[in-house]
């Protein structure tokens, strides 16, 4: 672990302790470290990153900010925003002006309150797209105009002011029923960048729409995809669960582009019927597959006990089920030819950067919008119908991986990988934005 104060310019990063937020924040830490900044990660004790995996950064636990895992994400985030205020303030005061700026996850507004009070500049970090952020502004505007609840018959229509592929039903909150005030307050709190002097996006110019900058009126730095911008060394191990490395040896034995990788990320859950339907669909498609199923992600089961024995045997002939996969390595493996995904933003970026076409099965949050872009804008994904039954899953796997019908989708995915590579080379959009960000942070520090 790096000692505090060993380099000239120090930045403090405050991540939200959820896998999909923590990972890009640690990747950002690595990117900034490679640009000469010293990095302090101030983190909750719950889902804390392992300092042993990141010898280049200093870690400060926010004592008393302990927060137990809770099924209710809103409550968990509210608890952190309340409990971590005092410990963060103490920590910044103890560092006695050594921190040039604090980069915080957009859901942790307490950081801005504390930093503003202590006159330390803050930068807002969004681990997802600006288009997704726009969708929250659209929601707030619908709420203000009292258009919510909207009759079910309108859900298929495009949302005014958003990209035409986004329908009311793709918004992150259901607009067909009344939205509770506490939820509206929550959305307001993270749609407001408060005193932040800039916004960093784990996004890429060619994939996104940054017109929101007119409203926020601060510089935007789209420096994604962070997993590719960051060091690829093993020190970038960010998984909170133990990765099953054995699946790579299994992939090594499979034919080129033959394997379907299946994962629904770190939060989505399904019931046992959905698990069985998915298993049947994948098994009936005849493709080999690697399936990451998190413990406790199937309601009422510890793991996959609810899969009937006969089905498990069929699965074992052709596939491998693990609890947690080294996903980036899996997607970069030449044997992987498709990804059945919940379309979380990290998973989306990791897949498109490797040219792997996707079957989109979104659940909540930004996943519906990401899926709409994958299917209808970039055209590198196929849809499974609302009822993801065995037939529609089998059909989608065939289309994506085998049929001529999926040929164009696979070709576009390969092309997209190439285009995204260009954003990371010298003079590419993300590389330029990162140069500008480094200069910007440097300009925030008073001359010594
Ligand atoms: N992930 C992984 N192994 C798995 C499943 C997921 O390493 O078996 C990682 C994946 O690479 C991604 C993150 O977990 O970086 C999930 O983030 P995402 O934004 O896709 O979805 P979320 O978990 O936030 O819903």
Coordinates of C-alpha atoms and ligand atoms in Angstrom, one line a residue:
X1 CA 0.0 0.0 0.0
X2 CA 1.4 3.4 -1.0
X3 CA 2.1 5.8 1.9
X4 CA 0.0 8.9 2.0
X5 CA 1.9 12.0 0.8
X6 CA 4.7 10.3 -1.2
X7 CA 3.8 12.0 -4.4
X8 CA 3.0 15.6 -5.1
X9 CA -0.6 15.7 -6.1
X10 CA -3.1 13.6 -4.1
X11 CA -6.6 12.8 -5.0
X12 CA -9.1 11.1 -2.8
X13 CA -11.6 8.7 -4.3
X14 CA -14.9 7.7 -2.5
X15 CA -16.5 4.7 -4.1
X16 CA -20.0 3.3 -3.6
X17 CA -19.5 -0.3 -2.2
X18 CA -21.4 -2.2 -4.9
X19 CA -19.4 -4.2 -7.5
X20 CA -20.6 -2.3 -10.5
X21 CA -19.6 1.0 -8.9
X22 CA -16.5 -0.1 -7.0
X23 CA -14.8 -1.7 -10.0
X24 CA -14.8 1.4 -12.3
X25 CA -13.7 3.6 -9.4
X26 CA -10.7 1.4 -8.7
X27 CA -9.9 1.4 -12.4
X28 CA -10.1 5.2 -12.3
X29 CA -7.7 5.1 -9.4
X30 CA -5.3 3.1 -11.5
X31 CA -5.6 5.5 -14.4
X32 CA -4.9 8.5 -12.2
X33 CA -1.9 6.8 -10.5
X34 CA -0.4 6.1 -13.9
X35 CA -0.7 9.8 -14.6
X36 CA 1.4 10.6 -11.6
X37 CA -1.2 11.3 -9.0
X38 CA -1.2 9.7 -5.6
X39 CA -4.5 8.0 -4.8
X40 CA -6.3 7.7 -1.5
X41 CA -9.4 5.5 -1.5
X42 CA -11.7 6.3 1.4
X43 CA -14.2 3.4 1.6
X44 CA -16.9 1.9 3.8
X45 CA -16.0 -1.2 5.8
X46 CA -18.8 -3.0 4.1
X47 CA -17.7 -4.5 0.7
X48 CA -14.3 -2.9 1.3
X49 CA -11.8 -3.3 -1.5
X50 CA -8.8 -5.5 -0.6
X51 CA -5.8 -3.2 -0.1
X52 CA -3.5 -6.1 -0.7
X53 CA -4.7 -6.2 -4.3
X54 CA -3.8 -2.5 -4.9
X55 CA -0.3 -1.8 -3.5
X56 CA -0.2 1.6 -5.4
X57 CA -3.1 3.2 -3.5
X58 CA -3.5 4.3 0.1
X59 CA -6.7 3.1 1.8
X60 CA -8.7 4.8 4.6
X61 CA -11.7 3.0 6.0
X62 CA -14.5 5.3 7.0
X63 CA -14.9 4.1 10.6
X64 CA -18.4 4.0 12.0
X65 CA -19.6 4.1 8.5
X66 CA -20.2 0.4 8.8
X67 CA -23.2 -0.6 6.8
X68 CA -24.5 -4.1 6.7
X69 CA -25.6 -5.6 3.4
X70 CA -29.3 -4.8 2.9
X71 CA -31.7 -6.0 0.3
X72 CA -32.9 -2.4 0.0
X73 CA -30.4 -0.5 -2.0
X74 CA -32.0 2.9 -1.4
X75 CA -31.8 2.3 2.4
X76 CA -28.2 1.2 2.1
X77 CA -27.2 4.3 0.2
X78 CA -29.1 6.6 2.6
X79 CA -27.3 4.9 5.5
X80 CA -23.9 5.5 4.0
X81 CA -24.7 9.1 3.2
X82 CA -25.6 9.7 6.9
X83 CA -23.1 7.5 8.7
X84 CA -20.0 8.3 6.7
X85 CA -20.2 12.1 7.0
X86 CA -18.4 12.5 10.2
X87 CA -15.6 10.0 9.6
X88 CA -14.9 11.5 6.2
X89 CA -14.8 15.0 7.7
X90 CA -12.3 13.8 10.3
X91 CA -10.2 12.1 7.7
X92 CA -10.0 15.2 5.4
X93 CA -9.1 17.4 8.4
X94 CA -6.3 15.0 9.5
X95 CA -4.8 15.1 6.0
X96 CA -4.4 18.9 6.5
X97 CA -4.8 20.2 3.0
X98 CA -2.9 17.4 1.3
X99 CA -5.8 16.5 -1.0
X100 CA -6.2 18.3 -4.3
X101 CA -9.6 17.1 -5.0
X102 CA -12.1 14.4 -4.1
X103 CA -13.7 12.3 -6.7
X104 CA -16.9 10.7 -5.4
X105 CA -19.5 8.3 -6.7
X106 CA -22.5 10.3 -7.8
X107 CA -24.8 8.5 -5.3
X108 CA -22.7 9.6 -2.3
X109 CA -23.8 13.3 -2.1
X110 CA -22.6 13.5 1.5
X111 CA -19.0 13.7 0.1
X112 CA -19.8 17.0 -1.6
X113 CA -21.4 18.5 1.5
X114 CA -18.4 17.6 3.6
X115 CA -15.8 18.7 1.0
X116 CA -17.6 21.9 0.2
X117 CA -17.6 22.8 3.9
X118 CA -13.8 22.1 4.1
X119 CA -13.2 24.0 0.8
X120 CA -11.9 20.9 -1.0
X121 CA -13.0 20.8 -4.7
X122 CA -15.0 17.7 -5.7
X123 CA -15.5 15.9 -9.0
X124 CA -18.7 13.9 -9.7
X125 CA -18.1 10.3 -11.0
X126 CA -20.7 8.5 -13.0
X127 CA -20.0 4.8 -13.7
X128 CA -22.6 4.8 -16.5
X129 CA -23.7 6.7 -19.5
X130 CA -24.8 10.3 -19.8
X131 CA -27.9 9.1 -21.7
X132 CA -28.9 7.2 -18.6
X133 CA -28.5 10.3 -16.5
X134 CA -30.6 12.2 -19.0
X135 CA -33.4 9.7 -18.4
X136 CA -33.5 10.7 -14.7
X137 CA -33.9 14.3 -15.7
X138 CA -36.7 13.2 -18.0
X139 CA -38.3 11.4 -15.1
X140 CA -38.1 14.4 -12.8
X141 CA -39.7 16.5 -15.5
X142 CA -42.5 14.0 -16.1
X143 CA -43.1 14.0 -12.3
X144 CA -43.2 17.8 -12.1
X145 CA -45.6 18.0 -15.0
X146 CA -47.7 15.5 -13.1
X147 CA -47.7 13.1 -16.1
X148 CA -46.9 10.2 -13.8
X149 CA -48.8 7.7 -13.5
X150 CA -49.0 7.3 -17.2
X151 CA -51.6 5.0 -18.7
X152 CA -50.2 1.6 -19.6
X153 CA -51.2 2.2 -23.3
X154 CA -48.4 4.9 -23.6
X155 CA -45.5 2.7 -22.4
X156 CA -44.4 1.7 -25.8
X157 CA -44.1 5.4 -26.9
X158 CA -40.8 7.2 -27.2
X159 CA -40.0 9.6 -24.3
X160 CA -39.9 13.2 -25.5
X161 CA -36.4 14.8 -25.3
X162 CA -34.6 11.5 -25.0
X163 CA -33.0 9.4 -27.8
X164 CA -35.9 8.1 -29.9
X165 CA -35.2 4.5 -29.1
X166 CA -36.0 5.0 -25.4
X167 CA -39.6 4.3 -24.6
X168 CA -41.5 5.1 -21.4
X169 CA -41.1 1.4 -20.4
X170 CA -37.3 1.7 -20.6
X171 CA -37.1 4.4 -18.0
X172 CA -35.3 3.3 -14.8
X173 CA -38.5 3.8 -12.7
X174 CA -41.9 2.5 -13.6
X175 CA -44.0 5.5 -14.8
X176 CA -47.3 3.6 -14.9
X177 CA -47.6 3.9 -11.1
X178 CA -47.1 6.7 -8.7
X179 CA -43.5 7.2 -7.6
X180 CA -43.0 7.6 -3.9
X181 CA -41.7 11.0 -2.7
X182 CA -38.6 9.4 -1.0
X183 CA -37.6 8.0 -4.4
X184 CA -38.1 11.3 -6.2
X185 CA -35.9 13.0 -3.5
X186 CA -33.3 10.3 -4.0
X187 CA -33.3 10.9 -7.8
X188 CA -33.1 14.6 -7.2
X189 CA -30.1 14.2 -4.9
X190 CA -27.9 12.3 -7.4
X191 CA -29.1 14.2 -10.5
X192 CA -27.6 17.3 -8.9
X193 CA -23.8 17.7 -9.1
X194 CA -24.0 20.3 -6.3
X195 CA -20.6 22.1 -6.0
X196 CA -18.7 19.6 -8.1
X197 CA -16.4 21.3 -10.6
X198 CA -16.4 18.5 -13.2
X199 CA -18.0 15.2 -14.2
X200 CA -16.0 12.1 -15.0
X201 CA -17.9 9.4 -17.1
X202 CA -17.0 5.8 -17.6
X203 CA -18.3 6.3 -21.1
X204 CA -17.0 6.9 -24.6
X205 CA -17.8 9.8 -26.9
X206 CA -18.9 7.6 -29.7
X207 CA -21.4 5.6 -27.5
X208 CA -23.0 8.5 -25.7
X209 CA -24.7 11.9 -25.8
X210 CA -23.2 14.5 -23.5
X211 CA -25.7 17.4 -24.2
X212 CA -26.3 17.4 -20.5
X213 CA -23.2 19.5 -20.2
X214 CA -25.3 22.6 -21.1
X215 CA -27.3 22.0 -17.9
X216 CA -24.5 21.1 -15.6
X217 CA -22.1 23.8 -16.9
X218 CA -18.9 22.1 -15.8
X219 CA -16.3 20.2 -17.9
X220 CA -17.2 16.6 -18.8
X221 CA -14.5 14.0 -19.1
X222 CA -15.7 10.8 -20.9
X223 CA -12.6 8.7 -20.3
X224 CA -14.0 5.2 -20.6
X225 CA -13.9 2.3 -21.1
X226 CA -12.0 2.5 -17.8
X227 CA -11.2 -1.3 -17.7
X228 CA -9.2 -0.7 -20.9
X229 CA -7.7 2.6 -19.9
X230 CA -6.5 1.2 -16.6
X231 CA -3.5 -1.1 -16.0
X232 CA -4.3 -4.6 -17.0
X233 CA -2.0 -6.1 -14.3
X234 CA -3.3 -8.5 -11.7
X235 CA -3.3 -5.6 -9.2
X236 CA -6.5 -4.6 -10.9
X237 CA -8.3 -7.4 -9.2
X238 CA -11.5 -5.8 -8.1
X239 CA -14.0 -8.7 -7.6
X240 CA -15.7 -8.8 -4.2
X241 CA -16.4 -12.5 -4.8
X242 CA -13.8 -15.2 -5.4
X243 CA -13.3 -15.7 -9.2
X244 CA -13.3 -19.2 -10.4
X245 CA -10.1 -19.2 -12.6
X246 CA -10.7 -22.9 -13.6
X247 CA -13.2 -21.8 -16.2
X248 CA -10.4 -20.4 -18.4
X249 CA -8.8 -23.9 -18.7
X250 CA -12.3 -25.2 -19.7
X251 CA -12.6 -22.4 -22.3
X252 CA -9.2 -23.3 -23.7
X253 CA -10.6 -26.7 -24.7
X254 CA -13.6 -25.2 -26.6
X255 CA -13.8 -24.3 -30.3
X256 CA -13.3 -20.7 -31.5
X257 CA -16.3 -18.5 -30.9
X258 CA -18.5 -21.5 -29.9
X259 CA -19.2 -20.7 -26.2
X260 CA -22.1 -18.6 -24.9
X261 CA -21.2 -16.8 -21.7
X262 CA -24.1 -16.1 -19.4
X263 CA -24.1 -13.7 -16.4
X264 CA -26.6 -11.4 -14.8
X265 CA -24.1 -9.3 -12.9
X266 CA -23.8 -8.7 -9.2
X267 CA -27.3 -7.7 -8.2
X268 CA -30.0 -9.1 -10.5
X269 CA -31.9 -12.1 -9.1
X270 CA -34.3 -14.6 -10.7
X271 CA -36.8 -17.1 -9.4
X272 CA -36.4 -20.8 -9.8
X273 CA -38.9 -21.0 -12.7
X274 CA -36.8 -18.4 -14.6
X275 CA -33.6 -20.3 -13.8
X276 CA -35.1 -23.6 -15.1
X277 CA -36.4 -21.9 -18.3
X278 CA -33.1 -20.2 -18.9
X279 CA -31.2 -23.6 -18.4
X280 CA -33.6 -25.4 -20.7
X281 CA -33.3 -22.7 -23.4
X282 CA -29.5 -22.7 -23.2
X283 CA -29.3 -26.6 -23.1
X284 CA -31.7 -26.9 -26.1
X285 CA -29.7 -24.5 -28.2
X286 CA -27.0 -27.1 -28.4
X287 CA -24.2 -24.4 -27.9
X288 CA -21.5 -24.9 -25.2
X289 CA -21.8 -22.4 -22.5
X290 CA -20.2 -20.9 -19.4
X291 CA -22.7 -19.7 -16.8
X292 CA -21.9 -17.6 -13.8
X293 CA -24.6 -17.9 -11.2
X294 CA -24.0 -16.0 -7.9
X295 CA -24.8 -17.8 -4.6
X296 CA -28.2 -16.5 -3.4
X297 CA -29.1 -15.0 -6.8
X298 CA -32.0 -17.5 -7.2
X299 CA -34.8 -16.7 -4.9
X300 CA -35.3 -19.4 -2.2
X301 CA -32.1 -21.3 -3.1
X302 CA -28.5 -21.1 -1.8
X303 CA -27.2 -21.8 -5.3
X304 CA -28.6 -24.0 -8.1
X305 CA -30.3 -26.8 -6.0
X306 CA -33.6 -26.1 -7.7
X307 CA -32.3 -27.3 -11.1
X308 CA -33.7 -30.8 -11.5
X309 CA -30.9 -33.5 -11.5
X310 CA -31.7 -34.6 -15.1
X311 CA -31.3 -31.1 -16.4
X312 CA -28.0 -30.7 -14.4
X313 CA -26.6 -33.8 -16.2
X314 CA -27.6 -32.4 -19.6
X315 CA -26.0 -29.1 -18.7
X316 CA -22.8 -30.8 -17.5
X317 CA -22.3 -32.5 -20.9
X318 CA -22.1 -29.2 -22.7
X319 CA -21.4 -26.5 -20.2
X320 CA -19.8 -25.2 -17.0
X321 CA -21.6 -23.4 -14.2
X322 CA -19.4 -21.3 -11.8
X323 CA -20.3 -19.0 -8.9
X324 CA -18.3 -16.0 -10.2
X325 CA -16.2 -15.8 -13.3
X326 CA -13.2 -13.7 -14.2
X327 CA -15.5 -11.9 -16.6
X328 CA -13.1 -9.6 -18.5
X329 CA -10.8 -12.6 -19.2
X330 CA -13.8 -14.7 -20.2
X331 CA -15.1 -12.1 -22.7
X332 CA -11.6 -11.7 -24.2
X333 CA -11.2 -15.4 -24.6
X334 CA -11.3 -16.6 -28.3
X335 CA -13.7 -19.4 -27.5
X336 CA -16.4 -17.0 -26.4
X337 CA -18.8 -16.1 -29.2
X338 CA -21.8 -14.5 -27.4
X339 CA -22.9 -13.1 -24.1
X340 CA -26.3 -13.5 -22.5
X341 CA -26.3 -10.5 -20.2
X342 CA -28.5 -8.3 -18.0
X343 CA -26.8 -5.4 -19.8
X344 CA -25.2 -3.7 -16.8
X345 CA -23.0 -0.9 -18.0
X346 CA -19.7 -2.6 -17.0
X347 CA -20.7 -5.8 -18.7
X348 CA -21.9 -3.9 -21.8
X349 CA -18.5 -2.1 -22.1
X350 CA -16.5 -5.3 -21.4
X351 CA -18.5 -7.2 -24.1
X352 CA -18.4 -4.5 -26.9
X353 CA -14.7 -3.9 -26.3
X354 CA -14.0 -7.5 -27.1
X355 CA -16.4 -7.6 -30.1
X356 CA -18.7 -10.1 -28.4
X357 CA -22.3 -9.7 -29.5
X358 CA -25.0 -9.9 -26.8
X359 CA -28.4 -11.4 -26.0
X360 CA -30.1 -8.7 -23.9
X361 CA -32.1 -9.5 -20.8
X362 CA -32.3 -6.3 -18.8
X363 CA -33.8 -6.2 -15.3
X364 CA -33.6 -2.7 -13.8
X365 CA -31.7 0.6 -13.5
X366 CA -29.8 1.5 -16.7
X367 CA -30.1 -2.0 -18.1
X368 CA -33.2 -1.4 -20.3
X369 CA -31.6 1.7 -21.9
X370 CA -28.3 -0.1 -22.4
X371 CA -30.2 -2.9 -24.1
X372 CA -32.1 -0.5 -26.4
X373 CA -28.8 0.9 -27.5
X374 CA -27.2 -2.5 -28.0
X375 CA -30.1 -3.8 -30.0
X376 CA -31.4 -0.7 -31.9
X377 CA -28.5 1.8 -32.1
X378 CA -25.3 -0.1 -32.3
X379 CA -27.1 -3.3 -33.5
X380 CA -24.8 -5.6 -31.8
X381 CA -27.4 -7.3 -29.6
X382 CA -30.5 -9.4 -29.9
X383 CA -33.6 -9.2 -27.7
X384 CA -35.3 -11.9 -25.7
X385 CA -39.0 -11.2 -25.4
X386 CA -40.6 -10.0 -22.1
X387 CA -41.3 -13.6 -21.2
X388 CA -37.9 -15.1 -21.3
X389 CA -39.1 -18.7 -21.7
X390 CA -37.0 -21.6 -22.9
X391 CA -38.2 -21.2 -26.6
X392 CA -37.3 -17.5 -26.9
X393 CA -33.9 -18.1 -25.2
X394 CA -33.1 -21.1 -27.4
X395 CA -34.1 -19.0 -30.5
X396 CA -32.0 -16.0 -29.4
X397 CA -28.9 -18.2 -28.8
X398 CA -29.3 -19.8 -32.3
X399 CA -29.8 -16.4 -34.0
X400 CA -26.8 -14.8 -32.2
X401 CA -24.3 -17.6 -32.5
X402 CA -25.2 -19.9 -35.4
X403 CA -27.7 -18.6 -37.9
X404 CA -27.2 -16.4 -40.9
X405 CA -29.7 -14.1 -39.3
X406 CA -27.0 -13.1 -36.7
X407 CA -24.2 -12.7 -39.2
X408 CA -24.5 -8.9 -39.5
X409 CA -24.9 -8.6 -35.7
X410 CA -21.6 -10.5 -35.2
X411 CA -19.9 -8.5 -37.9
X412 CA -20.9 -5.2 -36.3
X413 CA -19.8 -6.4 -32.9
X414 CA -16.3 -7.1 -34.4
X415 CA -16.3 -3.7 -36.1
X416 CA -17.3 -1.9 -32.9
X417 CA -14.4 -3.4 -31.0
X418 CA -12.1 -1.8 -33.6
X419 CA -13.8 1.5 -33.4
X420 CA -13.6 1.5 -29.6
X421 CA -9.9 0.7 -29.7
X422 CA -9.4 4.0 -31.7
X423 CA -10.9 6.0 -28.8
X424 CA -8.1 4.8 -26.5
X425 CA -5.1 5.5 -28.7
X426 CA -3.2 8.8 -28.8
X427 CA -5.6 11.5 -30.0
X428 CA -8.6 9.2 -29.5
X429 CA -11.5 10.8 -27.7
X430 CA -11.0 9.0 -24.3
X431 CA -7.2 9.5 -24.4
X432 CA -7.6 13.2 -25.1
X433 CA -10.3 13.5 -22.3
X434 CA -7.9 11.9 -19.9
X435 CA -5.1 14.3 -20.8
X436 CA -7.5 17.1 -20.2
X437 CA -8.7 15.6 -16.9
X438 CA -5.1 15.3 -15.6
X439 CA -4.4 18.9 -16.4
X440 CA -7.7 20.0 -14.9
X441 CA -7.0 18.2 -11.6
X442 CA -3.5 19.7 -11.5
X443 CA -5.0 23.1 -12.0
X444 CA -7.2 22.7 -8.9
X445 CA -4.2 22.5 -6.6
X446 CA -2.8 25.7 -5.2
X447 CA 0.9 26.2 -6.2
X448 CA 3.2 24.9 -3.4
Ligands
LIG1 N1 -18.5 -9.8 -12.9 C1 -17.5 -10.7 -12.8 N2 -17.8 -12.0 -12.7 C2 -19.1 -12.5 -12.8 C3 -20.1 -11.6 -13.0 C4 -19.8 -10.2 -13.1 O1 -16.3 -10.3 -12.7 O2 -19.2 -13.7 -12.7 C5 -18.2 -8.4 -13.0 C6 -18.3 -7.8 -14.4 O3 -17.1 -8.0 -15.1 C7 -18.7 -6.4 -14.2 C8 -19.4 -6.3 -12.8 O4 -19.1 -7.6 -12.2 O5 -17.5 -5.6 -14.1 C9 -20.9 -6.2 -13.0 O6 -21.1 -4.8 -13.3 P1 -22.3 -4.4 -14.2 O7 -22.3 -2.9 -14.3 O8 -22.3 -5.2 -15.5 O9 -23.6 -4.9 -13.5 P2 -24.2 -4.8 -12.0 O10 -23.5 -5.9 -11.2 O11 -23.8 -3.4 -11.4 O12 -25.6 -5.0 -12.1

